[in-house]
XYZ file of C-alpha atoms in Angstrom:
343
model
C 0.343 0.150 0.039
C 1.551 3.522 -1.010
C 2.368 5.561 1.920
C 1.173 9.188 2.291
C 2.782 12.184 4.367
C 0.357 11.230 6.959
C 0.792 7.101 6.725
C 3.673 5.541 8.309
C 3.996 1.752 8.386
C 5.637 -0.526 10.834
C 6.397 -4.297 11.186
C 6.251 -5.666 14.822
C 8.051 -8.651 15.876
C 6.254 -9.724 19.126
C 8.619 -12.219 20.710
C 8.537 -14.087 24.136
C 11.799 -13.110 24.855
C 12.654 -9.935 22.903
C 10.489 -7.718 20.919
C 11.619 -5.360 17.744
C 10.119 -2.916 15.526
C 10.899 -1.844 11.773
C 9.372 2.007 11.104
C 8.844 3.483 7.538
C 11.137 5.993 9.158
C 14.404 4.205 9.187
C 14.282 3.718 13.035
C 14.530 -0.347 14.438
C 14.729 -1.153 17.816
C 14.644 -4.205 19.842
C 13.686 -4.381 23.598
C 13.375 -7.517 26.335
C 9.750 -8.769 26.324
C 9.448 -7.995 30.126
C 6.920 -5.315 31.809
C 7.024 -4.722 35.545
C 5.033 -2.334 38.126
C 6.089 -1.003 41.413
C 5.035 -3.536 44.132
C 4.692 -0.575 46.834
C 5.503 2.688 48.126
C 9.139 2.004 48.526
C 9.423 0.329 45.071
C 7.526 3.407 43.659
C 10.134 6.050 45.201
C 13.029 3.738 44.290
C 11.958 3.472 40.428
C 10.122 6.802 40.355
C 8.084 5.574 37.267
C 4.674 4.136 37.074
C 5.792 1.008 34.764
C 9.115 -0.122 33.539
C 9.485 -2.141 30.288
C 12.363 -4.155 28.435
C 15.837 -4.409 30.314
C 14.774 -1.668 32.887
C 12.296 -3.730 33.908
C 14.245 -7.176 33.903
C 17.158 -5.379 36.154
C 15.118 -3.856 38.529
C 12.654 -7.024 38.894
C 13.303 -7.383 42.911
C 10.792 -4.329 43.520
C 8.159 -4.910 40.613
C 5.422 -6.983 39.548
C 7.461 -8.760 36.724
C 5.585 -9.549 33.950
C 6.903 -11.682 30.578
C 3.401 -12.020 28.675
C 3.717 -13.510 25.620
C 4.162 -17.165 26.962
C 5.126 -19.384 23.776
C 4.953 -16.650 21.438
C 1.131 -15.630 22.314
C -0.637 -13.908 24.867
C -1.374 -15.749 28.116
C -4.901 -16.329 28.740
C -7.178 -14.719 30.964
C -5.096 -12.178 32.633
C -5.888 -8.400 32.271
C -2.506 -7.640 33.650
C -0.353 -9.647 30.642
C -2.792 -7.767 28.392
C -1.994 -4.186 29.771
C 2.077 -5.532 29.666
C 1.604 -6.398 25.995
C 0.137 -3.010 25.296
C 2.788 -1.349 27.009
C 5.934 -3.239 25.114
C 3.958 -2.164 21.944
C 3.132 1.634 22.939
C 7.334 1.546 23.949
C 8.408 0.071 20.797
C 6.090 2.768 18.656
C 7.872 5.597 21.256
C 10.928 4.590 20.691
C 10.082 4.470 16.663
C 9.873 8.184 17.387
C 5.856 8.047 16.359
C 3.600 10.281 17.911
C 0.535 8.399 19.329
C -1.427 11.072 21.165
C -2.457 14.983 19.691
C -3.607 16.609 16.541
C -0.238 15.320 14.914
C -0.814 12.161 15.582
C 0.479 9.708 12.744
C -1.765 7.314 11.023
C -0.092 3.929 11.369
C -0.480 0.641 9.805
C 1.155 -2.195 11.513
C 1.874 -5.837 10.313
C 2.381 -7.990 13.273
C 4.241 -11.371 13.584
C 2.833 -14.516 15.596
C 3.571 -18.225 15.555
C 2.604 -20.116 12.619
C -0.077 -21.889 14.476
C -1.347 -19.202 16.950
C -4.878 -20.514 18.133
C -7.131 -17.661 16.766
C -8.385 -16.559 20.295
C -4.746 -15.878 21.091
C -4.683 -13.504 17.487
C -7.872 -11.871 18.830
C -6.109 -10.834 21.902
C -3.450 -9.360 20.202
C -5.494 -7.706 17.967
C -7.397 -6.320 21.177
C -3.934 -5.245 22.699
C -3.313 -3.499 19.237
C -6.687 -1.677 19.500
C -6.109 2.411 19.711
C -2.457 1.961 18.851
C -2.486 1.415 15.265
C -5.429 2.179 12.605
C -4.888 -0.656 10.643
C -3.490 -3.975 12.047
C -2.358 -7.647 9.913
C -1.301 -10.429 11.909
C 0.847 -12.908 9.941
C 3.098 -15.520 10.561
C 6.505 -14.729 12.157
C 8.451 -17.353 9.153
C 6.457 -15.974 6.508
C 7.129 -12.383 7.616
C 10.882 -13.237 7.476
C 10.549 -14.778 4.354
C 8.671 -11.517 2.734
C 11.306 -9.755 3.836
C 13.777 -11.827 2.481
C 12.122 -12.060 -0.291
C 12.549 -15.599 0.128
C 9.358 -16.380 -1.889
C 9.616 -19.498 -3.865
C 10.955 -23.357 -3.160
C 12.245 -21.815 0.345
C 11.550 -23.271 4.123
C 12.034 -21.043 6.613
C 12.400 -22.057 10.505
C 12.116 -19.226 12.856
C 13.288 -20.520 16.447
C 12.548 -17.950 19.431
C 12.458 -18.344 23.078
C 8.861 -19.512 23.062
C 7.845 -21.439 19.587
C 9.912 -23.019 16.683
C 7.747 -21.727 13.713
C 8.123 -23.414 10.155
C 6.905 -22.150 6.921
C 7.351 -23.609 3.364
C 7.251 -20.947 0.518
C 5.810 -21.809 -3.263
C 5.180 -18.474 -4.579
C 1.738 -17.950 -2.826
C 0.434 -17.019 0.426
C 1.298 -19.868 2.863
C -1.936 -22.095 4.070
C -2.030 -23.846 7.129
C -0.899 -27.178 5.358
C 2.334 -25.104 4.984
C 3.313 -24.230 8.323
C 3.818 -25.769 11.609
C 4.594 -24.568 15.162
C 6.802 -26.170 17.732
C 7.022 -25.366 21.309
C 10.661 -26.749 21.635
C 12.594 -23.744 21.562
C 14.863 -21.476 23.518
C 12.624 -21.688 26.446
C 12.475 -25.603 26.696
C 16.680 -25.461 26.432
C 16.643 -23.040 29.357
C 14.277 -25.439 31.452
C 16.407 -28.520 30.142
C 19.481 -26.651 31.116
C 18.111 -25.864 34.673
C 17.111 -29.841 35.343
C 20.645 -31.002 34.295
C 22.754 -28.285 36.273
C 20.881 -29.138 39.506
C 21.085 -32.839 39.085
C 24.934 -32.186 38.381
C 25.388 -29.446 41.167
C 22.718 -30.019 43.671
C 23.897 -27.224 46.312
C 24.792 -24.348 43.392
C 22.484 -21.257 43.516
C 21.133 -19.776 40.420
C 18.166 -17.876 38.823
C 16.152 -18.759 35.230
C 18.036 -15.192 34.219
C 21.476 -16.543 35.236
C 20.570 -19.702 32.806
C 19.188 -17.646 30.017
C 22.463 -15.433 30.205
C 24.777 -18.610 30.233
C 22.820 -19.840 27.222
C 23.043 -16.880 25.260
C 26.691 -16.254 25.558
C 28.021 -20.554 25.488
C 25.180 -22.257 23.557
C 26.324 -25.182 21.176
C 25.716 -28.051 19.538
C 28.343 -30.863 18.200
C 31.921 -30.812 19.558
C 32.330 -27.918 22.062
C 35.206 -25.263 20.978
C 36.270 -24.879 24.418
C 34.653 -25.407 28.170
C 31.741 -23.741 29.567
C 32.687 -22.428 32.721
C 30.346 -20.421 34.873
C 30.508 -18.481 38.144
C 27.652 -19.309 41.001
C 26.953 -19.610 44.460
C 27.462 -22.860 46.414
C 26.561 -22.542 50.170
C 27.315 -18.500 49.482
C 30.533 -18.883 48.393
C 31.367 -17.679 44.526
C 32.066 -21.178 42.602
C 33.329 -21.801 38.789
C 31.617 -24.668 37.741
C 31.704 -26.502 34.097
C 28.374 -26.931 32.389
C 29.884 -28.101 28.879
C 27.855 -31.201 28.582
C 24.945 -29.851 30.513
C 24.871 -26.993 27.418
C 25.364 -29.276 24.818
C 22.400 -32.066 26.348
C 20.008 -28.839 26.711
C 20.571 -27.404 22.989
C 20.699 -30.703 21.072
C 17.253 -31.561 22.835
C 15.323 -29.118 19.998
C 17.246 -30.910 17.143
C 15.327 -34.220 16.541
C 11.775 -32.375 16.895
C 12.758 -29.573 14.743
C 14.416 -31.804 11.993
C 11.520 -34.167 11.567
C 9.280 -31.516 11.634
C 11.330 -30.046 8.518
C 11.660 -33.691 7.002
C 7.570 -33.799 7.283
C 6.933 -30.599 5.616
C 9.069 -31.241 2.902
C 7.138 -34.443 2.028
C 4.101 -32.030 1.013
C 5.981 -30.222 -1.429
C 5.589 -31.345 -5.100
C 8.447 -34.014 -5.792
C 10.139 -32.177 -8.307
C 10.453 -29.223 -6.573
C 11.843 -30.614 -2.902
C 15.502 -30.461 -4.006
C 15.296 -26.971 -4.483
C 13.157 -26.897 -1.122
C 15.878 -28.716 0.480
C 19.104 -26.457 -0.899
C 17.057 -23.281 0.668
C 16.176 -23.887 4.161
C 16.460 -20.436 6.003
C 17.013 -20.344 10.096
C 15.628 -17.537 11.835
C 14.920 -16.227 15.323
C 17.363 -15.702 18.458
C 17.939 -19.366 18.709
C 19.169 -19.617 15.179
C 22.351 -18.284 17.041
C 23.277 -21.701 18.884
C 26.529 -22.457 17.402
C 26.909 -25.095 15.497
C 22.838 -25.493 14.610
C 23.167 -24.526 10.925
C 25.914 -27.185 10.276
C 23.389 -29.945 12.178
C 20.406 -29.091 10.576
C 22.422 -29.299 7.007
C 23.666 -32.835 8.080
C 20.378 -33.765 8.747
C 19.579 -33.328 5.287
C 21.600 -35.867 4.268
C 19.233 -38.371 4.893
C 16.750 -37.032 2.596
C 19.278 -36.548 -0.441
C 21.131 -33.589 0.922
C 20.676 -29.827 1.401
C 21.820 -26.591 2.668
C 20.842 -24.636 5.837
C 21.570 -20.726 6.173
C 21.009 -18.382 9.198
C 19.615 -15.096 8.051
C 22.079 -12.274 8.364
C 20.399 -10.332 11.344
C 17.846 -12.541 13.282
C 17.011 -9.799 15.685
C 15.197 -7.813 13.057
C 14.653 -10.300 10.287
C 10.674 -11.097 11.150
C 9.805 -6.869 11.966
C 11.653 -5.991 8.602
C 9.741 -8.473 6.792
C 6.412 -6.887 8.335
C 7.460 -3.782 7.648
C 7.814 -4.737 3.638
C 4.419 -6.355 3.879
C 2.791 -3.399 5.407
C 4.443 -1.151 2.534
C 3.207 -3.946 -0.394
C 0.160 -4.951 0.603
C -2.588 -3.488 -1.411
C -6.135 -2.530 0.095
C -7.769 -5.759 -0.883
C -4.527 -7.529 1.066
C -5.410 -5.665 4.033
C -8.935 -6.839 3.975
C -8.415 -10.474 3.478
C -5.328 -10.943 5.822
C -6.787 -8.592 8.824
C -8.598 -11.532 10.333
């Protein structure tokens, strides 16, 4: 859709762990998907703000009612506070992008928001409700489709967007993908964290750590396959800062997502016309924060050997690939597209 001086377009990738925005003004921002409200008068006096969003909320979590509202990529059910938290994330992203949301100079806004490939209809409606009053037109698309569109990988390609909450698959066959072309797994970054928590506790029963420490260790040292070095971290044991070796635990936790991802990849390939399957196998695109796990690209490529060979690549910019794609869709969509896809 053509932009006018009064109309701005944005692509928003609402993620379980991080959310990003790409705007037609050229602004791009990413924040941690956390929102927090001061728990009492002491907290209010210290933080001096009614609500904190992103890294600031995470850093001050001890004095906040902290929310991570996008569980497994969709808004948590039945919680007004979590819905409010999603609205705060969206408003914060739009504010960071410098888009006026109030007053007579308020910009007319068209927003394309990425959701998991198999988002339940009620979850989509919850997200749409959260966008009310923020954008004039809203289109919800699957996250891997947004990535594919932004990369112009529109034919004979398979995008796997591996985030914190979900791993989303989308086969691109030169048209808008159908439900059969897409798949969502809840085996993703958060499930790696859960495995790592369990394994570290089993190996070091007395060690003290938080889920935030686990995520930090993973983001710094995650890998599959043979390690390039030992993964050594420091955590308290009976009050004493102690260095522990979690190399094998990290490997086991990260490799736990490989079988379901490779099996789903193989299943989706069987739905492609036989003469095009080779082209798709050689155009597997990995996106999302968890695509940066060291060795993952090679492991997925290796799994394709059993299917006749192929090649997996990682997008150059996993942080903004989804929101950039959403922005491209917002710019290109015709009026008919908005009417058809704005469910």
